[in-house]
Every structure is written in structure tokens, then in C-alpha cells.
Amino acid sequence: MQTFALLLDSWRLLVSRKLFWLTLVLNVLVVVLYGSIAITESGVSLGFGLWEIESEQFRAGSGLAKTVLLPFINYQLISFWLAWVATGLGLITTASIFPDFLAEGAIDMVLAKPMSRAKAFFVKYLGALLFVVMQVTIFCLGSFIVARVRLGEWQWMLFASIPLVTLFFSYIYCVSVLVGVMTRSSIAAILAAAIFWMSLWAVQSAERVTHRIYAGFAIEVELREKMLARDKVDFDAMTAKGMTSDDNAYERLRGEIESLDKRIDDRRATRDTAASWFNGFHLASSALPKTQATISLLDRWFASNSDQPTSLTEMLMTTASRRRAQRDLDAADFVPETDDDVERLVGRRTDARVTREENERSLPWVLGTSVAFELAVLGVAVWIFRRRDF
Amino acid sequence: MTTATSELAIDVRHASKTYRRKVYALRDVSLQVAPGEIFGLLGPNGAGKSTLVKILMTVIRPTSVEGSMLGRPIGHKPTLRWVGYLPEHLRFPSYLDGWQAVSYFGALSLVPAAERRKRGRELLELVGMSQWLTHKISTYSKGMRQRLGLAVALIADPQIIVLDEPTDGVDPVGRKEIRDVLLELRRRGKTVFVNSHLLGELELVCDRVAIMSKGTVIRQGTIDELTRRSKRYEFVIVGDAPKDSTTDAMLKQFAARCESRPQDQTTFIELNTADPTEVQPFVDLLRARGVTIISARPVRQSLEDLFMATIRDEGDKTPGAVMGNGQAHAKGAH
């Protein structure tokens, strides 16, 4: 009875906020915007036919539009809109819930009831998460219907975004709650959430960048080691043939081997430095909530359920270029001939390796460590709340 | 105190609250409230009244406390099901309407929905808010919020009702209505614990009072017990008081207990006795000397006079090292 009453009160609080309705209207607008995209005979139509974009690739009957463009927009909308815009609005809307709850004269009425403080705290917290659940559910429902109309299939995977986006929101909101409990100030709670969110973004971006640098140098070292091994075999063959330093080819190859050796040493040193930076950021990131990785789970699940693209680069690649790239990547024993070959392969393989290694991070690791952080922050908040005199 | 300890509605013993930096809000406070009585807690701002009330309601954690409320240890959460509370500076969620507030807090007190509906309407009628059921609380005046707060405090049909400044912001008519509600609650056998600085209000309804100052209870008892020593008779007579007391044994006897002051053509005489049988010889004496008595009436000290005198005496006796709740918070008590 008490739990229901507190949740009902949270619901009443949320619907009394103008921001709740503003976010709802924005969500519906985004869904309508998505629904306004249609595939026509000549290309893509936007705004229910207001604008036409002629396209050979994306037009009715091409197959590409239905299998690539619309699903891509669908999932990118969730990743961007829900994870960033709706969450930001949600944090602003819900930041005052705890400061208002703890205000003098208001909290007395709740604490004087036959209910533990911990229960009041956690139910109130769950009530705040209702905001996100409501908004995401409405958005997903709309997208689900639009996807059925436009794609002709039920995209049940869309509903996975409800728990994921709610988790994403809760990672940041718990900090807002902690500061709200400590200061009883909505402004301080919003500021703390914003700073924390930015810090997470900074740490995760730094981790990703150092990961890319590290992976890039590691791949380069691997490729150049293959080149070195091949050159050494060639050199040994030349020696076996009795060639000496008087021969230009023999001397040039020896020079190349020395240069390659030196370059590999140089790259190894850089790789090791990048590795230590990456390990540092990875360690920091491990202890913090994984916001990007949590939302990326959607992409991961989506990718594992179809052969559709999950990134803009991938989407823009033609089928032929995708096949070529895939062939390069698959050819593990391919040995580059030139520096240009190395650069090209490093560029291609780095993305793939980073994505693969990130995708190898298990679900319990991504969600478990994030939820552990959230529980730790909430633990501190509830400890303060339970001990505090009002 | 005639009630046995086990039968007390509230039995607080050795309650203390010390904030950081040795700021004492309460020092070894003990008081007892019998079932079915209206008990008033008096004291100046910062005396520790609200701190004591909040300890009873588990809003503040005491540094130490013994005793019980409704037979269970103070701080026992399930017991609060049977305790109604109207806090000072009451603040309802502004997005609720009157009915929603009553229902919400009733649910938190574990009152079943059907009971909430039935009792809620009766209570809102009782406090004169039935016309405002569906209006948002944000549109209410302060007095209306207090009335609503009273209804909320009563929604669980509590055995004890703890009211912290219940008439704060309420107009004289509303105050009278709240007093009537308190008397009605007593008639129904409820125990009412009122914390107020409006002494006149308390005097009209309280069976017993305690006076707090600087974190301690300095006096407690029935209003009659506390003011007994101040009971006296006041006479107004025509002309001067009789002057020959040195020669008249009886007048001499009264003179020790009399004070007189001339007022225009009359004289005002105070006779320090509460016993009417002792007054009769004095009247006879005055009449025998041909004095014209304009008026004769028994009087006693008002609660306000008693309170002021007690606080003044206490201020003379105790060095001020104690702060009240509000000050304690301001001093960084958290």
C-alpha cells in the first residue's frame, strides 16, 4: 500500500511538470518525423511527401532502403535521441524530486509514518525512474508501429531499449540523488549530474581514443613484423644464392630490413606507451558506469540479429567496397608490400579490432560494474538519508 | 502524576539531543502524558520543543532517550501507525489536491482505501475543507493548509495526535474551530500532545502542560497545580484601606497577606489566599469598619504570566549555553 502510494505520488509529481509534457511532445514529434520517411519509386520521401530525395540506391524495389536505411535510422534515433536528449531532459525534470522530498515540513510527514527510511528512499528513487520508463515506452511504441508500417515487420528488439535507456539514465541520476540528499538543492543536483555525465564521457572517450591508438600501433607492429619476416626470408634466399653487398638488390633489401627493424622498435615503444595510457583509462572506466557501452548493447544485439549496418561509415559503404574491406580483413596472412598498404590496413583493421574487443566485453561486465557503481552511490545516499535529522 | 507508568500514552525519560560542536538541543528531558488528556508543551523559540516532538516522530534521532509511546519504545516505527502528526511549517506537495493529500498520507499510514474514503470525507467536513476537496493545494491559504494538515493527522484514527504549532497562520475563527476539534478528540478518548507558543490557546484546552527552556523541562503539571500558589482574591473598595492595623489584631493578621494600592477614589486590595473560607472574616472586617466593597473576586495567574515568570526565573538561574533546534541547525548540526 505504501509502495503504491509513493509511486502514485511520483507519477502525479511527474505529470504536474511542464518538462514531462514537453519531453513527451518532443518524443512524439521525433516518432512522427521518423514515420514521415517513406521509400518511393524515385528515392526517399521526407515529411509525408513534402520533400523528395532522388536516389538510385534507396528507392522502392532496391531492397537496400528497407533493409538498410530505415532500420539504421530507427536504431540511431534510439541511440542518439533517447540516450542523450531525452535523458538530459529527464535529468533536469527529476533533479528536484529528492530536494523537494527532503524539504522541511514535507519530509516530516513521510518520516513520521510506519515505514522505514530506506523503503521511502528506494521507492522514491524508483518513482523517479518512472519518468524515463514512461517516455522511452511511448517512444518505442511509436517507433515499433512506424517500423511495422514502413518495414512491414515487427521490430521487437526495439523494446530492449526500455531497460537499457532506463539503466543509462539511472547511472547518472544516482549521482544527482546523492548530491540532492546532501545539499537539498535542485541546482546542485543538476550541476552534479551534468559534471558527472561529462566526466564519464571524457573518461570513456579517452579510453576509446587510447584504445584505437594502441590497437593501431599494435596492428602496425604486427604487419611490419610480417613484412620483416618476409624480407628476412628473401634476404636469406639472396645470401644462399651467393649474393653479396656488391649487389644493389641485396644491399637495398638489407637497408630496408634495418630500417624496418628500427621502425618496428619505434612502433613497439609507442604501442607500449599507448597501452599503458589505455590500461589506465580502462581501469578508471571499469570502476565507473559504462554509459556508451550500455547503449551500444542495442547496436550489438541489433547487429547480431541482422546483417544491417550499425554505423554511419558502414551504411555509406557500397556493397562492393564492403566486400573488398571484408576480404582485406579476412586475409589474416596478407602481407603488405608498401607503407601505403600498411596505413590502409591499419585504418581498416583498427576499427574492426576495437569494435570486436569492445563487443567481447561481456554483458555482466558492462551492466554489472555499472550497476555496482550505482548501488554504491545509492548506498551512500541512503546511509546519509537514514542518519540525517530533519 | 497519578497515572501508572505502564498506562501512559507517552513516557519520555532522559531524552537528550546533542549536535556537533557540543550544541545541546535537549538535556535529559523527561515528561509523561496520560491517555485521553490534552498535553501542552510550552517554551520560547529554541527551547527544544520541536526537537522533542521530532524525536517522538522519528524525524530526528536522539542522542539518548528512554521511555515509550503507546507501550512501545520511542522510535518504534510500527507504533507510528497509531500516532497522527501535524508538523510545524507543514508543506504539502503543491501538485496534489486536498483529497489526494488525505488519501496519500492515509495510505502511508496503512489505512485501507475504503476507510480512507469514508473517514477522509468526515474529517475534511470536520475541519471545514469539504468544499475544497478537488482544489490544488497550491491555491490554499496557510490557514487552509493547517486545517488540511489536521485532517491528515487524523486520517488513521490515531490514539495519539501530536500537533506542532497547529494554529500557526490560522485566523481567530479557525483557531476556535481547531480548539473545538481538540476538545472533541479528548471527548473521544484520544491523547493530544500540542506544542504551541500561543499560551492563551493552550490554557483553554490543556489538562496538563510542561514548560521548556534551553533544552530542559523546568515545570510540568496541571494548570491548576502550576498556578495554585498564585491564587488570590482581589477587592476594590471605596476610599482608603483601614489604617489602624497596628492596634487591631485581626487586621494585623491580614496585613501580612495583603497588598493595597490607591486608585483614584478607590483602593485595590490583593489578599493572598486561595481558600474562600479565609476570605469571609476579611469581608466581615471590612464591613464592620463601614468600608464599601465595590467588587471581590478570586483570581489566579494566567498561563502567560506563569510562563513569563518561570522563564524569567530560569533565565536568572541558568547560564545560557543551550541552543534550540533551529539554532542548532544553523550552527552546522549536520
Short mmCIF file of N, CA and C in Angstrom, two decimals, chain B residues 195-316:
data_model
loop_
_atom_site.label_atom_id
_atom_site.label_comp_id
_atom_site.label_asym_id
_atom_site.label_seq_id
_atom_site.Cartn_x
_atom_site.Cartn_y
_atom_site.Cartn_z
N ASN B 195 2.15 21.32 20.83
CA ASN B 195 3.31 22.17 21.02
C ASN B 195 2.93 23.54 20.46
N SER B 196 2.92 24.54 21.32
CA SER B 196 2.49 25.85 20.83
C SER B 196 3.09 26.95 21.68
N HIS B 197 3.23 28.11 21.05
CA HIS B 197 3.65 29.25 21.86
C HIS B 197 2.47 30.19 22.10
N LEU B 198 1.28 29.80 21.61
CA LEU B 198 0.08 30.60 21.87
C LEU B 198 -0.52 30.13 23.20
N LEU B 199 -0.08 30.79 24.27
CA LEU B 199 -0.41 30.29 25.61
C LEU B 199 -1.90 30.37 25.92
N GLY B 200 -2.51 31.43 25.41
CA GLY B 200 -3.95 31.58 25.65
C GLY B 200 -4.73 30.41 25.07
N GLU B 201 -4.29 29.96 23.92
CA GLU B 201 -4.94 28.83 23.25
C GLU B 201 -4.81 27.57 24.12
N LEU B 202 -3.59 27.34 24.59
CA LEU B 202 -3.33 26.13 25.37
C LEU B 202 -4.10 26.15 26.67
N GLU B 203 -4.14 27.34 27.28
CA GLU B 203 -4.80 27.45 28.58
C GLU B 203 -6.26 27.02 28.50
N LEU B 204 -6.85 27.28 27.32
CA LEU B 204 -8.27 26.98 27.16
C LEU B 204 -8.55 25.49 27.01
N VAL B 205 -7.55 24.73 26.55
CA VAL B 205 -7.84 23.32 26.24
C VAL B 205 -7.00 22.31 27.01
N CYS B 206 -5.82 22.72 27.51
CA CYS B 206 -4.89 21.72 28.04
C CYS B 206 -5.27 21.25 29.44
N ASP B 207 -5.11 19.94 29.66
CA ASP B 207 -5.26 19.40 31.01
C ASP B 207 -3.96 19.58 31.78
N ARG B 208 -2.86 19.30 31.07
CA ARG B 208 -1.56 19.43 31.71
C ARG B 208 -0.61 20.11 30.74
N VAL B 209 0.39 20.77 31.30
CA VAL B 209 1.39 21.43 30.46
C VAL B 209 2.79 21.17 31.01
N ALA B 210 3.77 21.31 30.12
CA ALA B 210 5.17 21.31 30.55
C ALA B 210 5.81 22.56 29.96
N ILE B 211 6.65 23.19 30.73
CA ILE B 211 7.33 24.38 30.24
C ILE B 211 8.79 24.03 30.00
N MET B 212 9.22 24.30 28.80
CA MET B 212 10.61 24.00 28.45
C MET B 212 11.40 25.29 28.25
N SER B 213 12.64 25.23 28.62
CA SER B 213 13.53 26.35 28.36
C SER B 213 14.95 25.82 28.23
N LYS B 214 15.62 26.26 27.21
CA LYS B 214 17.02 25.90 27.00
C LYS B 214 17.25 24.39 27.05
N GLY B 215 16.34 23.66 26.43
CA GLY B 215 16.54 22.22 26.28
C GLY B 215 16.14 21.38 27.46
N THR B 216 15.53 21.99 28.49
CA THR B 216 15.10 21.18 29.64
C THR B 216 13.66 21.52 30.01
N VAL B 217 13.00 20.56 30.66
CA VAL B 217 11.65 20.83 31.18
C VAL B 217 11.83 21.43 32.56
N ILE B 218 11.33 22.65 32.72
CA ILE B 218 11.54 23.28 34.02
C ILE B 218 10.32 23.15 34.94
N ARG B 219 9.14 23.00 34.34
CA ARG B 219 7.97 22.74 35.18
C ARG B 219 6.98 21.93 34.39
N GLN B 220 6.24 21.06 35.07
CA GLN B 220 5.13 20.39 34.41
C GLN B 220 4.07 20.00 35.44
N GLY B 221 2.84 19.97 34.99
CA GLY B 221 1.73 19.64 35.87
C GLY B 221 0.44 20.16 35.27
N THR B 222 -0.66 20.07 36.05
CA THR B 222 -1.90 20.65 35.56
C THR B 222 -1.79 22.16 35.70
N ILE B 223 -2.59 22.87 34.95
CA ILE B 223 -2.54 24.33 35.03
C ILE B 223 -2.90 24.75 36.45
N ASP B 224 -3.83 24.01 37.06
CA ASP B 224 -4.24 24.32 38.43
C ASP B 224 -3.07 24.15 39.40
N GLU B 225 -2.35 23.04 39.23
CA GLU B 225 -1.19 22.79 40.10
C GLU B 225 -0.13 23.88 39.95
N LEU B 226 0.10 24.25 38.71
CA LEU B 226 1.18 25.21 38.44
C LEU B 226 0.84 26.62 38.90
N THR B 227 -0.48 26.92 38.93
CA THR B 227 -0.86 28.30 39.27
C THR B 227 -1.45 28.40 40.67
N ARG B 228 -1.48 27.28 41.41
CA ARG B 228 -2.13 27.29 42.72
C ARG B 228 -1.53 28.35 43.64
N ARG B 229 -0.23 28.42 43.64
CA ARG B 229 0.43 29.37 44.55
C ARG B 229 0.09 30.81 44.21
N SER B 230 -0.34 31.01 42.98
CA SER B 230 -0.61 32.40 42.60
C SER B 230 -2.07 32.79 42.83
N LYS B 231 -2.88 31.84 43.34
CA LYS B 231 -4.30 32.15 43.52
C LYS B 231 -4.48 33.18 44.63
N ARG B 232 -5.40 34.12 44.43
CA ARG B 232 -5.62 35.19 45.41
C ARG B 232 -7.00 35.80 45.17
N TYR B 233 -7.38 36.68 46.08
CA TYR B 233 -8.64 37.41 45.91
C TYR B 233 -8.33 38.88 45.71
N GLU B 234 -9.07 39.50 44.83
CA GLU B 234 -8.88 40.94 44.59
C GLU B 234 -10.14 41.69 45.02
N PHE B 235 -9.92 42.75 45.80
CA PHE B 235 -11.03 43.60 46.28
C PHE B 235 -10.84 45.00 45.74
N VAL B 236 -11.96 45.63 45.44
CA VAL B 236 -11.93 47.07 45.16
C VAL B 236 -12.91 47.71 46.13
N ILE B 237 -12.39 48.66 46.91
CA ILE B 237 -13.25 49.29 47.93
C ILE B 237 -13.28 50.80 47.70
N VAL B 238 -14.28 51.45 48.26
CA VAL B 238 -14.39 52.91 48.15
C VAL B 238 -13.49 53.54 49.22
N GLY B 239 -12.78 54.54 48.83
CA GLY B 239 -11.93 55.25 49.78
C GLY B 239 -10.65 54.52 50.11
N ASP B 240 -10.05 54.88 51.27
CA ASP B 240 -8.77 54.28 51.65
C ASP B 240 -8.98 52.98 52.43
N ALA B 241 -7.89 52.19 52.47
CA ALA B 241 -7.94 50.97 53.27
C ALA B 241 -7.86 51.35 54.74
N PRO B 242 -8.44 50.49 55.64
CA PRO B 242 -8.35 50.80 57.08
C PRO B 242 -6.89 50.94 57.50
N LYS B 243 -6.63 51.96 58.39
CA LYS B 243 -5.23 52.30 58.72
C LYS B 243 -4.78 51.78 60.09
N ASP B 244 -5.75 51.34 60.95
CA ASP B 244 -5.38 51.06 62.33
C ASP B 244 -4.97 49.60 62.55
N SER B 245 -4.26 49.02 61.60
CA SER B 245 -3.87 47.62 61.71
C SER B 245 -2.92 47.36 62.88
N THR B 246 -2.22 48.36 63.28
CA THR B 246 -1.28 48.15 64.39
C THR B 246 -2.02 47.90 65.70
N THR B 247 -3.22 48.37 65.82
CA THR B 247 -3.94 48.19 67.08
C THR B 247 -4.94 47.04 67.01
N ASP B 248 -5.30 46.66 65.78
CA ASP B 248 -6.30 45.60 65.66
C ASP B 248 -5.61 44.28 65.28
N ALA B 249 -5.77 43.33 66.15
CA ALA B 249 -5.06 42.06 65.97
C ALA B 249 -5.44 41.38 64.65
N MET B 250 -6.75 41.42 64.35
CA MET B 250 -7.20 40.73 63.15
C MET B 250 -6.66 41.39 61.88
N LEU B 251 -6.74 42.73 61.89
CA LEU B 251 -6.22 43.44 60.72
C LEU B 251 -4.73 43.20 60.55
N LYS B 252 -4.09 43.12 61.71
CA LYS B 252 -2.65 42.86 61.68
C LYS B 252 -2.36 41.50 61.03
N GLN B 253 -3.24 40.56 61.38
CA GLN B 253 -3.07 39.22 60.82
C GLN B 253 -3.23 39.23 59.30
N PHE B 254 -4.21 39.98 58.80
CA PHE B 254 -4.43 40.04 57.35
C PHE B 254 -3.37 40.89 56.65
N ALA B 255 -2.88 41.89 57.37
CA ALA B 255 -1.97 42.84 56.73
C ALA B 255 -0.74 42.13 56.16
N ALA B 256 -0.33 41.04 56.83
CA ALA B 256 0.84 40.31 56.35
C ALA B 256 0.58 39.67 54.99
N ARG B 257 -0.69 39.41 54.69
CA ARG B 257 -1.03 38.72 53.42
C ARG B 257 -1.73 39.65 52.45
N CYS B 258 -1.70 40.92 52.77
CA CYS B 258 -2.41 41.90 51.95
C CYS B 258 -1.45 42.87 51.27
N GLU B 259 -1.87 43.28 50.09
CA GLU B 259 -1.19 44.41 49.44
C GLU B 259 -2.28 45.34 48.97
N SER B 260 -2.08 46.62 49.17
CA SER B 260 -3.13 47.55 48.71
C SER B 260 -2.49 48.73 47.99
N ARG B 261 -3.25 49.26 46.99
CA ARG B 261 -2.78 50.45 46.26
C ARG B 261 -4.00 51.32 45.99
N PRO B 262 -3.87 52.60 46.29
CA PRO B 262 -4.98 53.52 45.99
C PRO B 262 -5.12 53.74 44.49
N GLN B 263 -6.36 53.80 44.04
CA GLN B 263 -6.65 54.06 42.62
C GLN B 263 -7.76 55.09 42.56
N ASP B 264 -7.42 56.34 42.27
CA ASP B 264 -8.39 57.45 42.28
C ASP B 264 -9.11 57.50 43.63
N GLN B 265 -10.43 57.33 43.59
CA GLN B 265 -11.20 57.41 44.82
C GLN B 265 -11.37 56.04 45.47
N THR B 266 -10.73 55.05 44.89
CA THR B 266 -10.89 53.68 45.41
C THR B 266 -9.53 53.11 45.81
N THR B 267 -9.62 51.91 46.40
CA THR B 267 -8.38 51.22 46.75
C THR B 267 -8.48 49.77 46.27
N PHE B 268 -7.37 49.32 45.70
CA PHE B 268 -7.29 47.95 45.18
C PHE B 268 -6.53 47.11 46.20
N ILE B 269 -7.15 46.01 46.67
CA ILE B 269 -6.50 45.16 47.69
C ILE B 269 -6.38 43.73 47.16
N GLU B 270 -5.19 43.17 47.31
CA GLU B 270 -4.96 41.77 46.95
C GLU B 270 -4.78 40.96 48.23
N LEU B 271 -5.56 39.90 48.39
CA LEU B 271 -5.44 39.04 49.56
C LEU B 271 -4.91 37.68 49.09
N ASN B 272 -3.72 37.32 49.56
CA ASN B 272 -3.07 36.11 49.05
C ASN B 272 -3.60 34.86 49.74
N THR B 273 -4.73 34.40 49.25
CA THR B 273 -5.28 33.11 49.70
C THR B 273 -6.15 32.55 48.60
N ALA B 274 -6.13 31.21 48.49
CA ALA B 274 -6.99 30.56 47.51
C ALA B 274 -8.25 30.02 48.17
N ASP B 275 -8.28 30.10 49.49
CA ASP B 275 -9.36 29.47 50.25
C ASP B 275 -10.47 30.48 50.53
N PRO B 276 -11.68 30.26 50.02
CA PRO B 276 -12.76 31.24 50.22
C PRO B 276 -13.18 31.37 51.69
N THR B 277 -12.95 30.31 52.47
CA THR B 277 -13.35 30.41 53.88
C THR B 277 -12.47 31.40 54.64
N GLU B 278 -11.26 31.56 54.14
CA GLU B 278 -10.35 32.52 54.78
C GLU B 278 -10.72 33.95 54.43
N VAL B 279 -11.46 34.08 53.34
CA VAL B 279 -11.80 35.44 52.86
C VAL B 279 -12.96 36.04 53.67
N GLN B 280 -13.82 35.15 54.18
CA GLN B 280 -15.04 35.64 54.84
C GLN B 280 -14.74 36.57 56.03
N PRO B 281 -13.82 36.22 56.94
CA PRO B 281 -13.52 37.13 58.06
C PRO B 281 -13.01 38.48 57.59
N PHE B 282 -12.28 38.45 56.46
CA PHE B 282 -11.74 39.71 55.93
C PHE B 282 -12.87 40.62 55.45
N VAL B 283 -13.84 39.98 54.80
CA VAL B 283 -15.01 40.75 54.33
C VAL B 283 -15.75 41.32 55.54
N ASP B 284 -15.92 40.45 56.56
CA ASP B 284 -16.62 40.89 57.77
C ASP B 284 -15.89 42.09 58.39
N LEU B 285 -14.58 42.00 58.40
CA LEU B 285 -13.77 43.06 59.00
C LEU B 285 -13.97 44.39 58.27
N LEU B 286 -13.94 44.28 56.95
CA LEU B 286 -14.12 45.49 56.14
C LEU B 286 -15.50 46.08 56.38
N ARG B 287 -16.49 45.21 56.38
CA ARG B 287 -17.87 45.67 56.55
C ARG B 287 -18.05 46.29 57.93
N ALA B 288 -17.40 45.65 58.95
CA ALA B 288 -17.54 46.16 60.32
C ALA B 288 -16.97 47.56 60.44
N ARG B 289 -16.03 47.91 59.62
CA ARG B 289 -15.42 49.24 59.67
C ARG B 289 -16.09 50.19 58.70
N GLY B 290 -17.21 49.70 58.12
CA GLY B 290 -18.02 50.58 57.28
C GLY B 290 -17.45 50.80 55.90
N VAL B 291 -16.54 49.89 55.49
CA VAL B 291 -15.95 50.03 54.15
C VAL B 291 -16.96 49.54 53.11
N THR B 292 -17.08 50.30 52.02
CA THR B 292 -17.97 49.88 50.93
C THR B 292 -17.17 49.05 49.93
N ILE B 293 -17.59 47.79 49.77
CA ILE B 293 -16.88 46.89 48.83
C ILE B 293 -17.54 47.00 47.46
N ILE B 294 -16.74 47.41 46.47
CA ILE B 294 -17.26 47.51 45.09
C ILE B 294 -17.23 46.14 44.42
N SER B 295 -16.12 45.44 44.58
CA SER B 295 -16.04 44.10 43.98
C SER B 295 -15.09 43.22 44.79
N ALA B 296 -15.35 41.91 44.71
CA ALA B 296 -14.45 40.93 45.33
C ALA B 296 -14.46 39.70 44.43
N ARG B 297 -13.28 39.29 43.93
CA ARG B 297 -13.26 38.14 43.00
C ARG B 297 -11.99 37.32 43.18
N PRO B 298 -12.15 36.00 43.03
CA PRO B 298 -10.95 35.14 43.07
C PRO B 298 -10.20 35.24 41.74
N VAL B 299 -8.91 35.35 41.79
CA VAL B 299 -8.11 35.37 40.55
C VAL B 299 -6.92 34.42 40.72
N ARG B 300 -6.38 34.01 39.58
CA ARG B 300 -5.13 33.26 39.61
C ARG B 300 -4.28 33.75 38.46
N GLN B 301 -3.00 33.41 38.53
CA GLN B 301 -2.06 33.80 37.50
C GLN B 301 -2.48 33.16 36.17
N SER B 302 -2.38 33.91 35.07
CA SER B 302 -2.68 33.30 33.77
C SER B 302 -1.49 32.43 33.37
N LEU B 303 -1.72 31.56 32.39
CA LEU B 303 -0.64 30.69 31.92
C LEU B 303 0.50 31.55 31.38
N GLU B 304 0.12 32.64 30.74
CA GLU B 304 1.13 33.53 30.18
C GLU B 304 1.99 34.14 31.29
N ASP B 305 1.31 34.57 32.36
CA ASP B 305 2.06 35.15 33.49
C ASP B 305 2.98 34.09 34.09
N LEU B 306 2.41 32.89 34.25
CA LEU B 306 3.20 31.81 34.83
C LEU B 306 4.42 31.51 33.96
N PHE B 307 4.15 31.43 32.65
CA PHE B 307 5.21 31.13 31.70
C PHE B 307 6.30 32.19 31.75
N MET B 308 5.88 33.44 31.72
CA MET B 308 6.86 34.53 31.72
C MET B 308 7.68 34.52 33.01
N ALA B 309 6.98 34.29 34.12
CA ALA B 309 7.67 34.29 35.40
C ALA B 309 8.66 33.13 35.47
N THR B 310 8.23 31.96 34.97
CA THR B 310 9.09 30.78 35.02
C THR B 310 10.33 30.98 34.16
N ILE B 311 10.10 31.48 32.94
CA ILE B 311 11.22 31.69 32.02
C ILE B 311 12.18 32.73 32.60
N ARG B 312 11.58 33.78 33.24
CA ARG B 312 12.42 34.85 33.80
C ARG B 312 13.28 34.27 34.94
N ASP B 313 12.63 33.48 35.80
CA ASP B 313 13.36 32.87 36.91
C ASP B 313 14.48 31.97 36.39
N GLU B 314 14.13 31.19 35.36
CA GLU B 314 15.09 30.23 34.81
C GLU B 314 16.27 30.96 34.17
N GLY B 315 15.93 32.06 33.50
CA GLY B 315 16.99 32.85 32.86
C GLY B 315 17.95 33.40 33.88
N ASP B 316 17.43 33.74 35.06
CA ASP B 316 18.30 34.26 36.12
C ASP B 316 19.21 33.18 36.67
#
